PDB file of C-alpha atoms in Angstrom:
ATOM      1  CA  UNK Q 138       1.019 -16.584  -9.245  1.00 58.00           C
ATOM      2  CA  UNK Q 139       4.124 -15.629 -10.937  1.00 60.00           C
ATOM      3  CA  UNK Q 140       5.193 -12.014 -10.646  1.00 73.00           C
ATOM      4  CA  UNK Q 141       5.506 -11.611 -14.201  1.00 79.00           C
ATOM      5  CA  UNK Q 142       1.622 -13.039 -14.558  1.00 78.00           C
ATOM      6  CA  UNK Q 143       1.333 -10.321 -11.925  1.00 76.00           C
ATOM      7  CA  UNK Q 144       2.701  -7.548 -13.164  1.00 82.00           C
ATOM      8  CA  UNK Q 145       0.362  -7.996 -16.307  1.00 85.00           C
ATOM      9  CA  UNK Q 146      -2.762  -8.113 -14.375  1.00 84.00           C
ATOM     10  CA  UNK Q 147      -1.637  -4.716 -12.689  1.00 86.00           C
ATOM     11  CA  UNK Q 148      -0.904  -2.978 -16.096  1.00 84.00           C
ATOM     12  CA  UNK Q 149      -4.113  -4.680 -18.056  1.00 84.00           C
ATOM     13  CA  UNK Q 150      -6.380  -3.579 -15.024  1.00 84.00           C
ATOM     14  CA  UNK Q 151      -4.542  -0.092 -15.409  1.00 84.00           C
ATOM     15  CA  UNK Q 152      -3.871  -0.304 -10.936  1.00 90.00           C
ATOM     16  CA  UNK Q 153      -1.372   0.427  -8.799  1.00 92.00           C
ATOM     17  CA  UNK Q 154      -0.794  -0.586  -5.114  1.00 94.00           C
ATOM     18  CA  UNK Q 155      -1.701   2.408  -2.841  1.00 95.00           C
ATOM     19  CA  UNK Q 156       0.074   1.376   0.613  1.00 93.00           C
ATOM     20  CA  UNK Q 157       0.339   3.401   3.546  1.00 92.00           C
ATOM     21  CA  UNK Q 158       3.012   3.711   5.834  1.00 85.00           C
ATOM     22  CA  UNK Q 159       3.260   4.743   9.191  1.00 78.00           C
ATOM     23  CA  UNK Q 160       4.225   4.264  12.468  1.00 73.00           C
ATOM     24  CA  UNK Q 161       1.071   2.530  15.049  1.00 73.00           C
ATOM     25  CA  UNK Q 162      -0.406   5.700  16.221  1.00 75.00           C
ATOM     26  CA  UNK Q 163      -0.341   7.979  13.446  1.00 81.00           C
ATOM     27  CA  UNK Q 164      -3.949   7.287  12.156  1.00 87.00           C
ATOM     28  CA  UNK Q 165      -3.384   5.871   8.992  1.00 90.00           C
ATOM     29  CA  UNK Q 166      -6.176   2.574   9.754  1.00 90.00           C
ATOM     30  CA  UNK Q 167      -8.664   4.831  10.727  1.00 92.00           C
ATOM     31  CA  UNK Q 168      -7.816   6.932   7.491  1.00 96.00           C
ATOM     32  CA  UNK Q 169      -7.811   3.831   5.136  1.00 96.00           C
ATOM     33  CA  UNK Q 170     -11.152   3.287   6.636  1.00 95.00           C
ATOM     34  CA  UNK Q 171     -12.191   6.036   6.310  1.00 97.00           C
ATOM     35  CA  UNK Q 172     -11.485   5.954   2.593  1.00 97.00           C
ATOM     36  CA  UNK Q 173     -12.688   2.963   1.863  1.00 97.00           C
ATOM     37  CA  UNK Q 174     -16.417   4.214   3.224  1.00 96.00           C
ATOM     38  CA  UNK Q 175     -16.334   6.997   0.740  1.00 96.00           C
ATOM     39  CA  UNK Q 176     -15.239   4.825  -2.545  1.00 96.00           C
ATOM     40  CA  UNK Q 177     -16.674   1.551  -3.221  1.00 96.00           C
ATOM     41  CA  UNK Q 178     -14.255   1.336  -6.153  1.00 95.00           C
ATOM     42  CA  UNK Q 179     -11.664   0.886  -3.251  1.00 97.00           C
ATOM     43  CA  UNK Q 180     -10.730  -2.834  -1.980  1.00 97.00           C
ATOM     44  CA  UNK Q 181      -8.777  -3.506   1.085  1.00 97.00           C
ATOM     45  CA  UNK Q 182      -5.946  -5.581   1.435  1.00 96.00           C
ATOM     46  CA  UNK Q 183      -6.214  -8.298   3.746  1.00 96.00           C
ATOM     47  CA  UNK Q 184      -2.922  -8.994   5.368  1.00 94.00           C
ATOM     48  CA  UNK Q 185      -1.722 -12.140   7.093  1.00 96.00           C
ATOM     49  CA  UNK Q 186      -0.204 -11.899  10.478  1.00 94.00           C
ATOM     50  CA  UNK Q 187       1.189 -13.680  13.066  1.00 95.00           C
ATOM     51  CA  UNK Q 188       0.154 -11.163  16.021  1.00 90.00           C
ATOM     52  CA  UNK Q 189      -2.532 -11.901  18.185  1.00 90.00           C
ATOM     53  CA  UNK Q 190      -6.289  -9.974  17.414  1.00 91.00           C
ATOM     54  CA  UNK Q 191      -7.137  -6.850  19.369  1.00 83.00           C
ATOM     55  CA  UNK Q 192     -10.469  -7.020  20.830  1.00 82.00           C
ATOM     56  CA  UNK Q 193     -12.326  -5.331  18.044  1.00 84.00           C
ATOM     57  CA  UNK Q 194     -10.206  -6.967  15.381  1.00 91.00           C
ATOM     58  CA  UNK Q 195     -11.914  -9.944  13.117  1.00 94.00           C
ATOM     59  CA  UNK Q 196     -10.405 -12.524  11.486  1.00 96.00           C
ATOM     60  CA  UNK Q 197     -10.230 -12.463   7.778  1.00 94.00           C
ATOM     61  CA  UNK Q 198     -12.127  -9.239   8.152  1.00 93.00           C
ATOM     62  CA  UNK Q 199      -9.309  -7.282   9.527  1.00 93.00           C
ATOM     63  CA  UNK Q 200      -6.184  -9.770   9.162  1.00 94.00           C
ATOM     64  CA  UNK Q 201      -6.250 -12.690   8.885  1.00 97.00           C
ATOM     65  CA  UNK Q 202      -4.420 -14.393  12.424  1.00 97.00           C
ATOM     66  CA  UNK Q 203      -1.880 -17.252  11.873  1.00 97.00           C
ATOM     67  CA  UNK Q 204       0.136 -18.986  14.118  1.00 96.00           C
ATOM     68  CA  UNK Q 205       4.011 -18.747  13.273  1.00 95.00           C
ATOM     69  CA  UNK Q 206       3.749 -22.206  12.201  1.00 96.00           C
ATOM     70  CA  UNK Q 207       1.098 -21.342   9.960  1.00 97.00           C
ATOM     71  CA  UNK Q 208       2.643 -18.360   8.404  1.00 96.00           C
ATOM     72  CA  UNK Q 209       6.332 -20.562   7.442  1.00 95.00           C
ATOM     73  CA  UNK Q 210       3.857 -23.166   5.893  1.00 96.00           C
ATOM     74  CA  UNK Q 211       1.802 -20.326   3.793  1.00 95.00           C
ATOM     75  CA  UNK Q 212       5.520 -18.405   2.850  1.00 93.00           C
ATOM     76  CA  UNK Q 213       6.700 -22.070   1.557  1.00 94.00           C
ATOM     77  CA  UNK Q 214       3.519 -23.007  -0.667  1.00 93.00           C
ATOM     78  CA  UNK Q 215       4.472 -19.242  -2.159  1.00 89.00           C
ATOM     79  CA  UNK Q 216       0.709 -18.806  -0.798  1.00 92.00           C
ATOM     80  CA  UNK Q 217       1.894 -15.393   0.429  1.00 92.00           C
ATOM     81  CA  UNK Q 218       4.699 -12.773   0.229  1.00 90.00           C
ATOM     82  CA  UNK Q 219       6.106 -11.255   3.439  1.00 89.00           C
ATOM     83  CA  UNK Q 220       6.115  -7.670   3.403  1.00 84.00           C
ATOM     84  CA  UNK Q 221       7.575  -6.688   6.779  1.00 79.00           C
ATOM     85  CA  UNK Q 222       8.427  -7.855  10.091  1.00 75.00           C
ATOM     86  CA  UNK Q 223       7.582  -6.117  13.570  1.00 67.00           C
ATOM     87  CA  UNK Q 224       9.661  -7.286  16.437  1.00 66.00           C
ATOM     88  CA  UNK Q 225       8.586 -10.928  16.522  1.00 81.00           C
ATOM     89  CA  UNK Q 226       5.287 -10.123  14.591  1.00 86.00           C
ATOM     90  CA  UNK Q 227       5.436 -11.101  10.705  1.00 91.00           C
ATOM     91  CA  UNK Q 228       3.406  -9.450   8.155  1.00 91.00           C
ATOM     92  CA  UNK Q 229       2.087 -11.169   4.876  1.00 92.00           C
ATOM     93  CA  UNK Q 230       0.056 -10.644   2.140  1.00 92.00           C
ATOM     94  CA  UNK Q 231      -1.776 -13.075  -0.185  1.00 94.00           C
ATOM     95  CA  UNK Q 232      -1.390 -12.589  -3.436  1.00 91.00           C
ATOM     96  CA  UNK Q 233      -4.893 -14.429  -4.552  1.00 92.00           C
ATOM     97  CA  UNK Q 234      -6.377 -11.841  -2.440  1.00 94.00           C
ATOM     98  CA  UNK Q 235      -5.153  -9.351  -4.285  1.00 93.00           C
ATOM     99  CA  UNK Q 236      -5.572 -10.340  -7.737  1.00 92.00           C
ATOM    100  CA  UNK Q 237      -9.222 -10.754  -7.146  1.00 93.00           C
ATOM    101  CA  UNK Q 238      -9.886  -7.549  -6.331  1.00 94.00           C
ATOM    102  CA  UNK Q 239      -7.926  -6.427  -9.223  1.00 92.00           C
ATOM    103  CA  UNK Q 240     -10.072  -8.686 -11.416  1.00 91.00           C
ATOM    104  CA  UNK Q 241     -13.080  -7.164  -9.670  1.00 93.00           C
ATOM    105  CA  UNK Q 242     -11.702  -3.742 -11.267  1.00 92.00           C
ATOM    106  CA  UNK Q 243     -10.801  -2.363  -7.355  1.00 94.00           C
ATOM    107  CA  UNK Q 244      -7.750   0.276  -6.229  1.00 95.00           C
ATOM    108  CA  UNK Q 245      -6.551  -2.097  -3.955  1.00 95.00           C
ATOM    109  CA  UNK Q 246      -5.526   0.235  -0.616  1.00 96.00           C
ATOM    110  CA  UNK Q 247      -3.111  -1.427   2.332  1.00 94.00           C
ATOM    111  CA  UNK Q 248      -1.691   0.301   5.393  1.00 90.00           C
ATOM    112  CA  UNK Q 249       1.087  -1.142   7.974  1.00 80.00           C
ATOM    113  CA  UNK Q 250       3.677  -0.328  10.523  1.00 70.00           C
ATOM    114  CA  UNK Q 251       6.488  -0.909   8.686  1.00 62.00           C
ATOM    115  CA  UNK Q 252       7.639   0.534   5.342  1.00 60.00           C
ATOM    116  CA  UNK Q 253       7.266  -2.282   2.132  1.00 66.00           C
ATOM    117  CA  UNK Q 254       9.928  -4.545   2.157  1.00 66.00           C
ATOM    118  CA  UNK Q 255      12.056  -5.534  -0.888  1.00 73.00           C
ATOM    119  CA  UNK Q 256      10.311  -8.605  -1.495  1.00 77.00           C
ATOM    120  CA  UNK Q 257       6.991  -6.926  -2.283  1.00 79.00           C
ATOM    121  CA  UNK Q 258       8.745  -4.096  -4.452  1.00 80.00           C
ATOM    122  CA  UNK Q 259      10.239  -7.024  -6.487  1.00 81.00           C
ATOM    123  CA  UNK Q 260       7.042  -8.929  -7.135  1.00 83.00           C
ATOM    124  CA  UNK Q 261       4.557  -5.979  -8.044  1.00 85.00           C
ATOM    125  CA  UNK Q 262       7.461  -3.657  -9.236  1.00 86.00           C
ATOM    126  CA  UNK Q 263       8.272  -0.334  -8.007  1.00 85.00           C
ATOM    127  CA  UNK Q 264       5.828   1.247 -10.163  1.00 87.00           C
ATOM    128  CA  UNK Q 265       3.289  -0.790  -9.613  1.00 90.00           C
ATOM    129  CA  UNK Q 266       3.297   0.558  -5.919  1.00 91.00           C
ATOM    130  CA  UNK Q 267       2.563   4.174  -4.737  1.00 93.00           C
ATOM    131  CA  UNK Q 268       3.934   4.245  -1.206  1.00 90.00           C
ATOM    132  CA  UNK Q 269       2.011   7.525   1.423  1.00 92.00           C
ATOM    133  CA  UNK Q 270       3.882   8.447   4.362  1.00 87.00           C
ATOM    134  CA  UNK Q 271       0.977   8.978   7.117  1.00 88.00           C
ATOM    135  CA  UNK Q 272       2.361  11.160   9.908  1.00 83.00           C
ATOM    136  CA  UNK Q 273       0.903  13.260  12.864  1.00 78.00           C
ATOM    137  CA  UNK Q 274       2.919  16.591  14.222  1.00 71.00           C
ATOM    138  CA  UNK Q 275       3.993  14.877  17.630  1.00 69.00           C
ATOM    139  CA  UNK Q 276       4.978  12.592  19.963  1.00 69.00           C
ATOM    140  CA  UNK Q 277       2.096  13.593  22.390  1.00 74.00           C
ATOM    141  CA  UNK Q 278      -0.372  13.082  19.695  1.00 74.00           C
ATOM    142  CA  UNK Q 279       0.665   9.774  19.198  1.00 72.00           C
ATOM    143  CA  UNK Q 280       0.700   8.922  23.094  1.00 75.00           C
ATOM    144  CA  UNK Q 281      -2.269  10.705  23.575  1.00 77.00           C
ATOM    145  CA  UNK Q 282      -4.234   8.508  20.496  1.00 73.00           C
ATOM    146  CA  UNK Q 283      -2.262   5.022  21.721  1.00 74.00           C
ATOM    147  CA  UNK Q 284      -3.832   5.373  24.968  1.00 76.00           C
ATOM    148  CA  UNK Q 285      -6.977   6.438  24.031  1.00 77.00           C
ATOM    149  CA  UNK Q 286      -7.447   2.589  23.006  1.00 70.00           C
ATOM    150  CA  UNK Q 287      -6.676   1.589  26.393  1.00 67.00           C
ATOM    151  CA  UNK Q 288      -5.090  -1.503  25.352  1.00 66.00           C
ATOM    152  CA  UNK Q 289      -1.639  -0.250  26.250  1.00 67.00           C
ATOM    153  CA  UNK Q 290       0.022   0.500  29.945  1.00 73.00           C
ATOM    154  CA  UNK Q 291       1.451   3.891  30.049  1.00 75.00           C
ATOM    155  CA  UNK Q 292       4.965   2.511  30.772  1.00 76.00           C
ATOM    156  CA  UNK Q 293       4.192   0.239  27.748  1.00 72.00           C
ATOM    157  CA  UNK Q 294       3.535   3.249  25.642  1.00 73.00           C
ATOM    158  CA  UNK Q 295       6.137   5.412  27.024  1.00 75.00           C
ATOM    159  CA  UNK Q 296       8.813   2.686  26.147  1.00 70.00           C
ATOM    160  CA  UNK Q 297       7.285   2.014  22.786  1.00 68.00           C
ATOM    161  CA  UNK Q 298       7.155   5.935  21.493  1.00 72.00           C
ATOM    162  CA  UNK Q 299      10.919   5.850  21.520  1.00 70.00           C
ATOM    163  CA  UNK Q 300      10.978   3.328  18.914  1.00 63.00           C
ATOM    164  CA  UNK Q 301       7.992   5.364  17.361  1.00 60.00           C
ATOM    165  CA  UNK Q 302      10.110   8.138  17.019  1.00 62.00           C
ATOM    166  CA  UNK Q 303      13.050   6.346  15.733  1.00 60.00           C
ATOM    167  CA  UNK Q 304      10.577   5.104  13.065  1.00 55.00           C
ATOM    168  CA  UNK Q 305       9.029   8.219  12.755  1.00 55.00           C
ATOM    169  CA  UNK Q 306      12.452   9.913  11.792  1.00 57.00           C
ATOM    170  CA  UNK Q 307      12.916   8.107   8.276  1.00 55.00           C
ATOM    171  CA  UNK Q 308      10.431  10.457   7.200  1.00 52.00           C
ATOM    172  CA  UNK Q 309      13.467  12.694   6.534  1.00 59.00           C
ATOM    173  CA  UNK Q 310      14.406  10.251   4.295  1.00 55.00           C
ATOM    174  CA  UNK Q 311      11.565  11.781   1.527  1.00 55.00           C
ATOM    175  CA  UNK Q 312      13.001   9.343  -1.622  1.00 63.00           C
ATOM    176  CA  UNK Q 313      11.449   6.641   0.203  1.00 75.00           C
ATOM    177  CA  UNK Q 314       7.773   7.574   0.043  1.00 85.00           C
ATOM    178  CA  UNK Q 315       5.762   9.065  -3.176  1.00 90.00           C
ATOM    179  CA  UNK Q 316       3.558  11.204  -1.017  1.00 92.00           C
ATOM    180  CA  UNK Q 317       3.145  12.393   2.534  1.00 90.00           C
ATOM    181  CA  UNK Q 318       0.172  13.150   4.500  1.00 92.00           C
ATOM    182  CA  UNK Q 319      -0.216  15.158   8.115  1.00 89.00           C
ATOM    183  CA  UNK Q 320      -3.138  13.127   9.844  1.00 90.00           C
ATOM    184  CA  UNK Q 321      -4.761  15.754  11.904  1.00 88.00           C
ATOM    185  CA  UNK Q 322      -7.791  16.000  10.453  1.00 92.00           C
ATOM    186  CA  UNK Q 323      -9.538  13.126   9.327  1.00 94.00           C
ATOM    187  CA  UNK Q 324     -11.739  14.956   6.648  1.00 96.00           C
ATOM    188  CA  UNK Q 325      -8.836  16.711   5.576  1.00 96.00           C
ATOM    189  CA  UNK Q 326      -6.119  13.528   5.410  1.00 96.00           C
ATOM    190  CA  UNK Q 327      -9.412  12.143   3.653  1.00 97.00           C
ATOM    191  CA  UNK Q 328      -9.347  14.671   1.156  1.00 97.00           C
ATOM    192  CA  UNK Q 329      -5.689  14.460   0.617  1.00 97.00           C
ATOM    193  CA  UNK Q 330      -5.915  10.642   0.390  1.00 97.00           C
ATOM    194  CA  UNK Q 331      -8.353  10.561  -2.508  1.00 97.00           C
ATOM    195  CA  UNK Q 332      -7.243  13.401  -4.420  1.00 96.00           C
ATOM    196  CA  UNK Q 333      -3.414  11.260  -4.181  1.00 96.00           C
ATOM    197  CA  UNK Q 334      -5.281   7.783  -5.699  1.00 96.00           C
ATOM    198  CA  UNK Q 335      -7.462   9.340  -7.978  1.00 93.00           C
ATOM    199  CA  UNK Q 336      -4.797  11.821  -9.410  1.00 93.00           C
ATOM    200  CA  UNK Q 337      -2.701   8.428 -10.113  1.00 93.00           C
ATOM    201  CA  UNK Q 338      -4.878   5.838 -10.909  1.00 85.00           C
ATOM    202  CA  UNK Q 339      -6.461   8.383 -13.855  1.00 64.00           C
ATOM    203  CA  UNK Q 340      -2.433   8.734 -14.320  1.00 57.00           C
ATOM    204  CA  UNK Q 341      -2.016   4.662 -15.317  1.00 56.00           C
ATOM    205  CA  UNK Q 342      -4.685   5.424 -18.165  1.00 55.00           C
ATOM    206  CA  UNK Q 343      -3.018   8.319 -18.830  1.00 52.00           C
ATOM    207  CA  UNK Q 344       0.258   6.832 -19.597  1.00 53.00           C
ATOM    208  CA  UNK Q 345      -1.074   3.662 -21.253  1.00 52.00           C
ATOM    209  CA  UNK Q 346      -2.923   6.503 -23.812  1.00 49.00           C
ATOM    210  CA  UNK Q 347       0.253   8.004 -24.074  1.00 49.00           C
ATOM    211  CA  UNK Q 348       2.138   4.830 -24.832  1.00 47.00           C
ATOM    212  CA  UNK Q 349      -0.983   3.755 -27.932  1.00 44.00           C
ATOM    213  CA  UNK Q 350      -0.777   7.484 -29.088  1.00 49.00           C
ATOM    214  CA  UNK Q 351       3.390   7.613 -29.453  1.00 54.00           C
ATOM    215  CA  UNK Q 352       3.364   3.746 -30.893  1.00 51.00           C
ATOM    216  CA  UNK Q 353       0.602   5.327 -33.622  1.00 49.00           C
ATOM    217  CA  UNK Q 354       2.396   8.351 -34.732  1.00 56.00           C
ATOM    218  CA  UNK Q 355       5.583   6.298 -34.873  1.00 59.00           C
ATOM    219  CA  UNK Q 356       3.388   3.641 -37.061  1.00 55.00           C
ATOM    220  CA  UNK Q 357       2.062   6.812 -39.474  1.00 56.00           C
ATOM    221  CA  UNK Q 358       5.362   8.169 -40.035  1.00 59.00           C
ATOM    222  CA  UNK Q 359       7.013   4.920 -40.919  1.00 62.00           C
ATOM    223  CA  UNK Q 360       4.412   4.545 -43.628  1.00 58.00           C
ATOM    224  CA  UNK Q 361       5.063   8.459 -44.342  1.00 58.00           C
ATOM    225  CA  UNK Q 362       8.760   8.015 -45.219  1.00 62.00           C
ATOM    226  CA  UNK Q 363       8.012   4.784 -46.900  1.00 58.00           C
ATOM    227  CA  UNK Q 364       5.756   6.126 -49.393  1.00 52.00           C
ATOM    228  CA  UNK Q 365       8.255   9.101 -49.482  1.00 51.00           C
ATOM    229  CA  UNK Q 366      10.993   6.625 -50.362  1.00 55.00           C
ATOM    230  CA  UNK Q 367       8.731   4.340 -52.504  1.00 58.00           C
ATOM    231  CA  UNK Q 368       6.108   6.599 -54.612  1.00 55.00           C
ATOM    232  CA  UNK Q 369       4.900   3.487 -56.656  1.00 54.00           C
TER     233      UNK Q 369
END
């Protein structure tokens, strides 16, 4: 699908993108979850990846698990668009995917480790996407919640949390991101999560009626001046 075809289906459907960012540790799966259980109008994005599953983790449920191989061949047919990259773990998303659940009138929601690459902004459009910051008030937190899913050494963790907070810095960089949220409390971070989608998906309507009211005053007072001009 072109991005132009794209970009239509977004602004007919009246949706936006809602992706959150964050580095692993910082909650925001569990939050997008979470979200997802309270508002059936919500579809997830299904990413393509090349990482292996975690034990809990289903294919084409969660991700959906590709070998390297497999990932080139889908990037070639243009049957996805990488989004980020992770080391030597590759992130993708199908676009097919996504348009259905735009055609099936869902907020599509996303979440990933890295922030959304260039090539995504450039197919959907910058305003197509609203990007959410998730962050948590610590390192310790994050060490604390990594090894909590005992999947990780402590020396693993330990070497990974000072990438995490080298990641975890370009929050300073606030331009990047539309919206931040402290994960602390799930409820909360739930709260602040829907009130962030539904305050902008109402604002896509908003803007559309905005648009169809300026394009009918503009109409009116064309024929105003005309019959001003022309009283015949």
């Amino acid at each position: 699908m072109k991005n132009t075809l794209f970009r239509s289906l977004f602004k007919r459907k009246h949706k936006k993108l809602f992706a959150l960012f964050g580095p692993p540790g910082t909650g925001k799966t569990t939050l997008a979850r979470q979200v997802l259980s309270m508002d059936p109008t919500l579809g997830k994005v299904i990413l393509s990846t090349t990482r292996l599953p975690k034990a809990n983790e289903e294919n084409g449920k969660d991700f959906v698990f590709l070998s390297p191989s497999e990932y080139t061949l889908r990037l070639d047919e243009k049957k996805l668009i990488g989004i980020s990259q992770s080391a030597n773990i590759f992130f993708g998303l199908d676009p097919l995917q996504l348009s259905k659940l735009i055609e099936e009138n869902k907020t599509p929601l996303v979440d990933f480790d890295t922030s959304v690459s260039k090539n995504l902004m450039n197919f959907l459009g910058k305003k197509n996407i609203v990007r959410i910051f998730v962050k948590v008030p610590g390192v310790e937190t994050v060490k604390e919640r990594l090894l909590a899913q005992k999947e990780y050494s402590e020396e693993f963790v330990e070497r990974f949390l000072e990438d995490w907070q080298n990641q975890n810095s370009m929050i300073e960089r606030q331009k990047e991101f539309d919206f931040v949220i402290e994960n602390v409390d799930l409820s909360k971070s739930s709260e602040d999560l829907m009130k962030i989608v539904n305050d902008n998906r109402n604002q896509v309507k908003s803007e559309n009626k905005k648009t169809f009211s300026s394009t009918v005053k503009s109409m009116l007072k064309k024929a105003k001046d005309k019959v001003v001009k022309d009283p015949k």
